[in-house]
PDB file of C-alpha atoms and ligand atoms in Angstrom:
ATOM      1  CA  UNK A  24     -85.426  59.127  -6.600  1.00  0.00           C
ATOM      2  CA  UNK A  25     -87.617  61.544  -5.750  1.00  0.00           C
ATOM      3  CA  UNK A  26     -85.267  63.944  -4.096  1.00  0.00           C
ATOM      4  CA  UNK A  27     -82.911  63.775  -7.364  1.00  0.00           C
ATOM      5  CA  UNK A  28     -86.016  65.136  -9.424  1.00  0.00           C
ATOM      6  CA  UNK A  29     -86.004  68.893  -8.468  1.00  0.00           C
ATOM      7  CA  UNK A  30     -82.168  69.051  -9.241  1.00  0.00           C
ATOM      8  CA  UNK A  31     -82.557  67.145 -12.408  1.00  0.00           C
ATOM      9  CA  UNK A  32     -85.264  69.610 -13.757  1.00  0.00           C
ATOM     10  CA  UNK A  33     -83.320  71.870 -12.474  1.00  0.00           C
ATOM     11  CA  UNK A  34     -80.181  71.096 -14.331  1.00  0.00           C
ATOM     12  CA  UNK A  35     -82.683  70.331 -17.591  1.00  0.00           C
ATOM     13  CA  UNK A  36     -84.368  73.743 -17.464  1.00  0.00           C
ATOM     14  CA  UNK A  37     -81.003  76.058 -16.200  1.00  0.00           C
ATOM     15  CA  UNK A  38     -77.907  73.955 -17.203  1.00  0.00           C
ATOM     16  CA  UNK A  39     -79.027  72.624 -20.474  1.00  0.00           C
ATOM     17  CA  UNK A  40     -76.747  75.023 -22.416  1.00  0.00           C
ATOM     18  CA  UNK A  41     -73.860  74.637 -19.964  1.00  0.00           C
ATOM     19  CA  UNK A  42     -74.178  70.699 -19.837  1.00  0.00           C
ATOM     20  CA  UNK A  43     -74.260  70.400 -23.581  1.00  0.00           C
ATOM     21  CA  UNK A  44     -71.368  72.485 -24.149  1.00  0.00           C
ATOM     22  CA  UNK A  45     -69.767  70.841 -21.149  1.00  0.00           C
ATOM     23  CA  UNK A  46     -70.652  67.338 -23.186  1.00  0.00           C
ATOM     24  CA  UNK A  47     -69.350  68.745 -26.475  1.00  0.00           C
ATOM     25  CA  UNK A  48     -66.234  69.891 -24.667  1.00  0.00           C
ATOM     26  CA  UNK A  49     -65.152  66.143 -23.066  1.00  0.00           C
ATOM     27  CA  UNK A  50     -66.261  64.750 -26.273  1.00  0.00           C
ATOM     28  CA  UNK A  51     -63.520  66.782 -27.947  1.00  0.00           C
ATOM     29  CA  UNK A  52     -61.541  66.455 -25.078  1.00  0.00           C
ATOM     30  CA  UNK A  53     -61.788  62.763 -24.953  1.00  0.00           C
ATOM     31  CA  UNK A  54     -61.442  62.679 -28.905  1.00  0.00           C
ATOM     32  CA  UNK A  55     -58.078  64.668 -28.735  1.00  0.00           C
ATOM     33  CA  UNK A  56     -56.980  62.435 -25.766  1.00  0.00           C
ATOM     34  CA  UNK A  57     -57.736  59.377 -28.098  1.00  0.00           C
ATOM     35  CA  UNK A  58     -55.988  60.854 -30.866  1.00  0.00           C
ATOM     36  CA  UNK A  59     -52.932  61.971 -28.949  1.00  0.00           C
ATOM     37  CA  UNK A  60     -53.150  58.231 -27.656  1.00  0.00           C
ATOM     38  CA  UNK A  61     -52.475  56.773 -30.838  1.00  0.00           C
ATOM     39  CA  UNK A  62     -50.224  59.523 -31.889  1.00  0.00           C
ATOM     40  CA  UNK A  63     -46.436  58.951 -32.304  1.00  0.00           C
ATOM     41  CA  UNK A  64     -45.960  61.249 -29.281  1.00  0.00           C
ATOM     42  CA  UNK A  65     -48.233  59.378 -26.815  1.00  0.00           C
ATOM     43  CA  UNK A  66     -46.895  56.066 -28.375  1.00  0.00           C
ATOM     44  CA  UNK A  67     -43.132  57.507 -27.772  1.00  0.00           C
ATOM     45  CA  UNK A  68     -44.174  58.750 -24.051  1.00  0.00           C
ATOM     46  CA  UNK A  69     -45.925  54.979 -23.617  1.00  0.00           C
ATOM     47  CA  UNK A  70     -42.426  53.640 -24.784  1.00  0.00           C
ATOM     48  CA  UNK A  71     -40.311  56.132 -23.230  1.00  0.00           C
ATOM     49  CA  UNK A  72     -39.937  54.192 -19.855  1.00  0.00           C
ATOM     50  CA  UNK A  73     -39.020  51.167 -21.612  1.00  0.00           C
ATOM     51  CA  UNK A  74     -36.732  53.243 -23.681  1.00  0.00           C
ATOM     52  CA  UNK A  75     -35.115  54.437 -20.431  1.00  0.00           C
ATOM     53  CA  UNK A  76     -34.403  51.367 -19.272  1.00  0.00           C
ATOM     54  CA  UNK A  77     -32.677  50.113 -22.387  1.00  0.00           C
ATOM     55  CA  UNK A  78     -30.665  53.589 -22.677  1.00  0.00           C
ATOM     56  CA  UNK A  79     -29.936  53.497 -18.887  1.00  0.00           C
ATOM     57  CA  UNK A  80     -29.111  49.536 -20.075  1.00  0.00           C
ATOM     58  CA  UNK A  81     -25.311  50.028 -19.607  1.00  0.00           C
ATOM     59  CA  UNK A  82     -25.490  51.505 -16.176  1.00  0.00           C
ATOM     60  CA  UNK A  83     -29.079  49.792 -15.628  1.00  0.00           C
ATOM     61  CA  UNK A  84     -28.423  46.571 -17.184  1.00  0.00           C
ATOM     62  CA  UNK A  85     -25.741  46.699 -14.684  1.00  0.00           C
ATOM     63  CA  UNK A  86     -27.953  47.770 -12.195  1.00  0.00           C
ATOM     64  CA  UNK A  87     -30.222  44.773 -13.210  1.00  0.00           C
ATOM     65  CA  UNK A  88     -27.718  42.325 -13.226  1.00  0.00           C
ATOM     66  CA  UNK A  89     -27.085  43.467  -9.670  1.00  0.00           C
ATOM     67  CA  UNK A  90     -24.915  46.429 -10.669  1.00  0.00           C
ATOM     68  CA  UNK A  91     -26.930  48.193  -8.246  1.00  0.00           C
ATOM     69  CA  UNK A  92     -24.701  45.876  -5.922  1.00  0.00           C
ATOM     70  CA  UNK A  93     -22.402  44.990  -8.159  1.00  0.00           C
ATOM     71  CA  UNK A  94     -20.044  48.186  -7.801  1.00  0.00           C
ATOM     72  CA  UNK A  95     -20.397  48.666  -3.729  1.00  0.00           C
ATOM     73  CA  UNK A  96     -20.151  44.506  -3.853  1.00  0.00           C
ATOM     74  CA  UNK A  97     -17.115  44.806  -5.516  1.00  0.00           C
ATOM     75  CA  UNK A  98     -15.250  47.760  -3.851  1.00  0.00           C
ATOM     76  CA  UNK A  99     -16.529  45.986  -0.623  1.00  0.00           C
ATOM     77  CA  UNK A 100     -14.722  42.735  -1.852  1.00  0.00           C
ATOM     78  CA  UNK A 101     -11.433  44.408  -2.981  1.00  0.00           C
ATOM     79  CA  UNK A 102     -11.311  46.386   0.258  1.00  0.00           C
ATOM     80  CA  UNK A 103     -12.303  43.565   2.329  1.00  0.00           C
ATOM     81  CA  UNK A 104      -9.499  41.611   0.418  1.00  0.00           C
ATOM     82  CA  UNK A 105      -7.136  44.796   0.632  1.00  0.00           C
ATOM     83  CA  UNK A 106      -7.651  44.795   4.141  1.00  0.00           C
ATOM     84  CA  UNK A 107      -7.904  40.890   4.985  1.00  0.00           C
ATOM     85  CA  UNK A 108      -5.676  39.522   2.387  1.00  0.00           C
ATOM     86  CA  UNK A 109      -2.909  41.760   3.240  1.00  0.00           C
ATOM     87  CA  UNK A 110      -0.803  41.287   5.856  1.00  0.00           C
ATOM     88  CA  UNK A 111       0.813  44.167   6.896  1.00  0.00           C
ATOM     89  CA  UNK A 112       3.329  42.441   9.302  1.00  0.00           C
ATOM     90  CA  UNK A 113       4.355  39.989   6.439  1.00  0.00           C
ATOM     91  CA  UNK A 114       4.970  42.779   4.257  1.00  0.00           C
ATOM     92  CA  UNK A 115       6.985  44.281   6.606  1.00  0.00           C
ATOM     93  CA  UNK A 116       9.024  41.217   7.109  1.00  0.00           C
ATOM     94  CA  UNK A 117       9.480  40.635   3.779  1.00  0.00           C
ATOM     95  CA  UNK A 118      11.555  44.000   3.544  1.00  0.00           C
ATOM     96  CA  UNK A 119      11.098  47.040   5.954  1.00  0.00           C
ATOM     97  CA  UNK A 120      12.253  44.992   8.766  1.00  0.00           C
ATOM     98  CA  UNK A 121      15.807  45.599   7.249  1.00  0.00           C
ATOM     99  CA  UNK A 122      16.048  48.884   7.956  1.00  0.00           C
ATOM    100  CA  UNK A 123      13.089  49.449  10.543  1.00  0.00           C
ATOM    101  CA  UNK A 124      13.792  46.644  13.189  1.00  0.00           C
ATOM    102  CA  UNK A 125      17.496  47.731  13.369  1.00  0.00           C
ATOM    103  CA  UNK A 126      17.023  51.438  12.616  1.00  0.00           C
ATOM    104  CA  UNK A 127      19.367  51.092   9.919  1.00  0.00           C
ATOM    105  CA  UNK A 128      19.936  54.658   8.000  1.00  0.00           C
ATOM    106  CA  UNK A 129      18.391  56.129  10.709  1.00  0.00           C
ATOM    107  CA  UNK A 130      15.074  54.163  10.142  1.00  0.00           C
ATOM    108  CA  UNK A 131      12.534  55.045  12.591  1.00  0.00           C
ATOM    109  CA  UNK A 132      12.345  51.409  14.522  1.00  0.00           C
ATOM    110  CA  UNK A 133       9.285  48.908  15.020  1.00  0.00           C
ATOM    111  CA  UNK A 134       7.772  49.684  18.547  1.00  0.00           C
ATOM    112  CA  UNK A 135       9.991  52.392  19.407  1.00  0.00           C
ATOM    113  CA  UNK A 136       7.593  55.069  20.384  1.00  0.00           C
ATOM    114  CA  UNK A 137      10.402  57.905  20.481  1.00  0.00           C
ATOM    115  CA  UNK A 138      11.185  57.326  16.870  1.00  0.00           C
ATOM    116  CA  UNK A 139       7.555  57.723  15.782  1.00  0.00           C
ATOM    117  CA  UNK A 140       6.374  60.409  18.025  1.00  0.00           C
ATOM    118  CA  UNK A 141       7.307  63.657  15.339  1.00  0.00           C
ATOM    119  CA  UNK A 142       6.013  61.366  12.412  1.00  0.00           C
ATOM    120  CA  UNK A 143       3.323  60.524  13.998  1.00  0.00           C
ATOM    121  CA  UNK A 144       2.138  63.829  13.828  1.00  0.00           C
ATOM    122  CA  UNK A 145       2.596  64.211  10.134  1.00  0.00           C
ATOM    123  CA  UNK A 146      -0.723  62.197   9.801  1.00  0.00           C
ATOM    124  CA  UNK A 147      -1.175  58.786   8.229  1.00  0.00           C
ATOM    125  CA  UNK A 148      -1.924  59.943   4.602  1.00  0.00           C
ATOM    126  CA  UNK A 149       1.789  61.728   4.671  1.00  0.00           C
ATOM    127  CA  UNK A 150       3.416  58.967   6.193  1.00  0.00           C
ATOM    128  CA  UNK A 151       1.638  56.289   3.516  1.00  0.00           C
ATOM    129  CA  UNK A 152       2.839  58.831   0.652  1.00  0.00           C
ATOM    130  CA  UNK A 153       6.322  59.125   1.776  1.00  0.00           C
ATOM    131  CA  UNK A 154       6.508  54.956   2.191  1.00  0.00           C
ATOM    132  CA  UNK A 155       5.052  54.561  -1.074  1.00  0.00           C
ATOM    133  CA  UNK A 156       7.025  57.380  -2.776  1.00  0.00           C
ATOM    134  CA  UNK A 157      10.028  57.438  -0.860  1.00  0.00           C
ATOM    135  CA  UNK A 158      11.326  59.773   1.568  1.00  0.00           C
ATOM    136  CA  UNK A 159      15.046  61.062   1.976  1.00  0.00           C
ATOM    137  CA  UNK A 160      16.865  57.670   3.049  1.00  0.00           C
ATOM    138  CA  UNK A 161      13.245  55.933   3.213  1.00  0.00           C
ATOM    139  CA  UNK A 162      13.232  54.013  -0.509  1.00  0.00           C
ATOM    140  CA  UNK A 163       9.892  53.843  -2.240  1.00  0.00           C
ATOM    141  CA  UNK A 164       8.117  50.901  -1.382  1.00  0.00           C
ATOM    142  CA  UNK A 165      11.061  50.191   0.984  1.00  0.00           C
ATOM    143  CA  UNK A 166      13.178  49.463  -2.300  1.00  0.00           C
ATOM    144  CA  UNK A 167      10.503  46.755  -3.818  1.00  0.00           C
ATOM    145  CA  UNK A 168       8.525  48.296  -6.544  1.00  0.00           C
ATOM    146  CA  UNK A 169       6.606  45.163  -6.762  1.00  0.00           C
ATOM    147  CA  UNK A 170       4.947  45.916  -3.895  1.00  0.00           C
ATOM    148  CA  UNK A 171       1.352  47.577  -4.047  1.00  0.00           C
ATOM    149  CA  UNK A 172       0.291  50.521  -2.525  1.00  0.00           C
ATOM    150  CA  UNK A 173      -2.115  48.319  -0.479  1.00  0.00           C
ATOM    151  CA  UNK A 174       0.608  46.510   0.992  1.00  0.00           C
ATOM    152  CA  UNK A 175       2.972  49.207   1.732  1.00  0.00           C
ATOM    153  CA  UNK A 176       0.218  51.157   3.525  1.00  0.00           C
ATOM    154  CA  UNK A 177      -0.425  47.687   5.509  1.00  0.00           C
ATOM    155  CA  UNK A 178       2.916  47.692   6.413  1.00  0.00           C
ATOM    156  CA  UNK A 179       3.130  51.115   7.684  1.00  0.00           C
ATOM    157  CA  UNK A 180      -0.151  50.516   9.789  1.00  0.00           C
ATOM    158  CA  UNK A 181       1.674  47.531  11.113  1.00  0.00           C
ATOM    159  CA  UNK A 182       4.319  50.021  12.143  1.00  0.00           C
ATOM    160  CA  UNK A 183       2.648  52.564  13.459  1.00  0.00           C
ATOM    161  CA  UNK A 184       0.138  50.101  15.260  1.00  0.00           C
ATOM    162  CA  UNK A 185       3.408  48.833  17.041  1.00  0.00           C
ATOM    163  CA  UNK A 186       4.060  52.519  18.537  1.00  0.00           C
ATOM    164  CA  UNK A 187       0.414  53.908  19.245  1.00  0.00           C
TER     165      UNK A 187
HETATM  166  C1  LIG B 152      16.596  50.718   3.017  1.00  0.00           C
HETATM  167  C2  LIG B 152      16.215  51.061   4.373  1.00  0.00           C
HETATM  168  C3  LIG B 152      14.644  50.847   4.277  1.00  0.00           C
HETATM  169  C4  LIG B 152      13.744  49.972   4.157  1.00  0.00           C
HETATM  170  C5  LIG B 152      13.808  48.758   3.499  1.00  0.00           C
HETATM  171  C6  LIG B 152      12.415  50.556   4.356  1.00  0.00           C
HETATM  172  N1  LIG B 152      12.797  51.956   5.051  1.00  0.00           N
HETATM  173 FE1  LIG B 152      10.926  53.195   5.632  1.00  0.00          FE
HETATM  174  N2  LIG B 152      12.440  54.720   6.143  1.00  0.00           N
HETATM  175  C7  LIG B 152      13.801  54.373   6.363  1.00  0.00           C
HETATM  176  C8  LIG B 152      14.539  55.416   6.430  1.00  0.00           C
HETATM  177  C9  LIG B 152      16.092  55.776   6.705  1.00  0.00           C
HETATM  178  C10 LIG B 152      13.506  56.288   6.986  1.00  0.00           C
HETATM  179  C11 LIG B 152      13.797  57.834   7.761  1.00  0.00           C
HETATM  180  C12 LIG B 152      13.560  58.697   6.629  1.00  0.00           C
HETATM  181  C13 LIG B 152      14.042  60.102   7.298  1.00  0.00           C
HETATM  182  O1  LIG B 152      13.071  60.612   8.059  1.00  0.00           O
HETATM  183  O2  LIG B 152      14.884  60.786   6.319  1.00  0.00           O
HETATM  184  C14 LIG B 152      11.799  55.731   6.593  1.00  0.00           C
HETATM  185  C15 LIG B 152      11.077  56.086   7.243  1.00  0.00           C
HETATM  186  C16 LIG B 152       9.785  55.493   7.122  1.00  0.00           C
HETATM  187  C17 LIG B 152       8.745  56.278   7.529  1.00  0.00           C
HETATM  188  C18 LIG B 152       8.460  57.605   8.039  1.00  0.00           C
HETATM  189  C19 LIG B 152       8.108  58.526   6.670  1.00  0.00           C
HETATM  190  C20 LIG B 152       8.308  59.705   7.430  1.00  0.00           C
HETATM  191  O3  LIG B 152       7.383  60.735   6.737  1.00  0.00           O
HETATM  192  O4  LIG B 152       8.373  60.040   8.576  1.00  0.00           O
HETATM  193  C21 LIG B 152       7.738  55.006   7.187  1.00  0.00           C
HETATM  194  C22 LIG B 152       6.072  55.213   7.055  1.00  0.00           C
HETATM  195  C23 LIG B 152       8.389  54.216   6.590  1.00  0.00           C
HETATM  196  N3  LIG B 152       9.878  54.044   6.493  1.00  0.00           N
HETATM  197  C24 LIG B 152       7.801  52.652   6.286  1.00  0.00           C
HETATM  198  C25 LIG B 152       8.742  51.757   5.597  1.00  0.00           C
HETATM  199  C26 LIG B 152       7.829  50.798   5.043  1.00  0.00           C
HETATM  200  C27 LIG B 152       6.412  50.390   4.776  1.00  0.00           C
HETATM  201  C28 LIG B 152       8.790  49.945   4.451  1.00  0.00           C
HETATM  202  C29 LIG B 152       8.575  48.631   4.006  1.00  0.00           C
HETATM  203  C30 LIG B 152       7.499  48.534   2.921  1.00  0.00           C
HETATM  204  C31 LIG B 152       9.799  50.724   4.648  1.00  0.00           C
HETATM  205  N4  LIG B 152       9.695  51.750   5.061  1.00  0.00           N
HETATM  206  C32 LIG B 152      11.344  50.234   4.149  1.00  0.00           C
HETATM  207  C33 LIG B 152      14.803  53.023   5.472  1.00  0.00           C
HETATM  208  C34 LIG B 152      14.080  52.052   5.131  1.00  0.00           C
END
């Protein structure tokens, strides 16, 4: 206590005007802060995070309902089902084999690496596109438009796997 007294009296003596104005200032500031706290702006500001949550509602309601995971989960499910549910061999056996097992119409044959060498160089995307959209005597989707792109791709993969 005694150690403080000199500084307290120092404050009282030399810094009283400063302290007073500082006090006044802080009162002003805090009353402004209080006023601001109750102003519409401040209320809006306080509500804003809630509003954002609701605004994002579409995406964030989705988020909250698990949409944060839902799209990716759905995408995973889709690709997983596309990858696992589609049996390339089965699709191939359903239609592609008609030409690609026998080499009919000059079709590159299953398991005949020589038939595929030049085609492999085109890259998978081109081969997928040609199988889906058709290429010369290769009919689009092997002639079965009911096949999905993914099914055709799976059949292409099956063909390509046989020669790699
Ligand atoms: C009616 C006969 C026929 C059927 C059915 C058929 N193909 Fe083909 N396919 C061909 C012929 C012919 C070619 C060679 C075309 C060329 O190179 O001019 C070919 C080429 C391809 C190629 C190579 C394309 C390229 O760019 O070299 C792929 C991949 C392919 N077929 C996939 C399939 C798949 C997958 C199926 C089944 C969904 C299928 N084909 C069904 C006749 C057929």
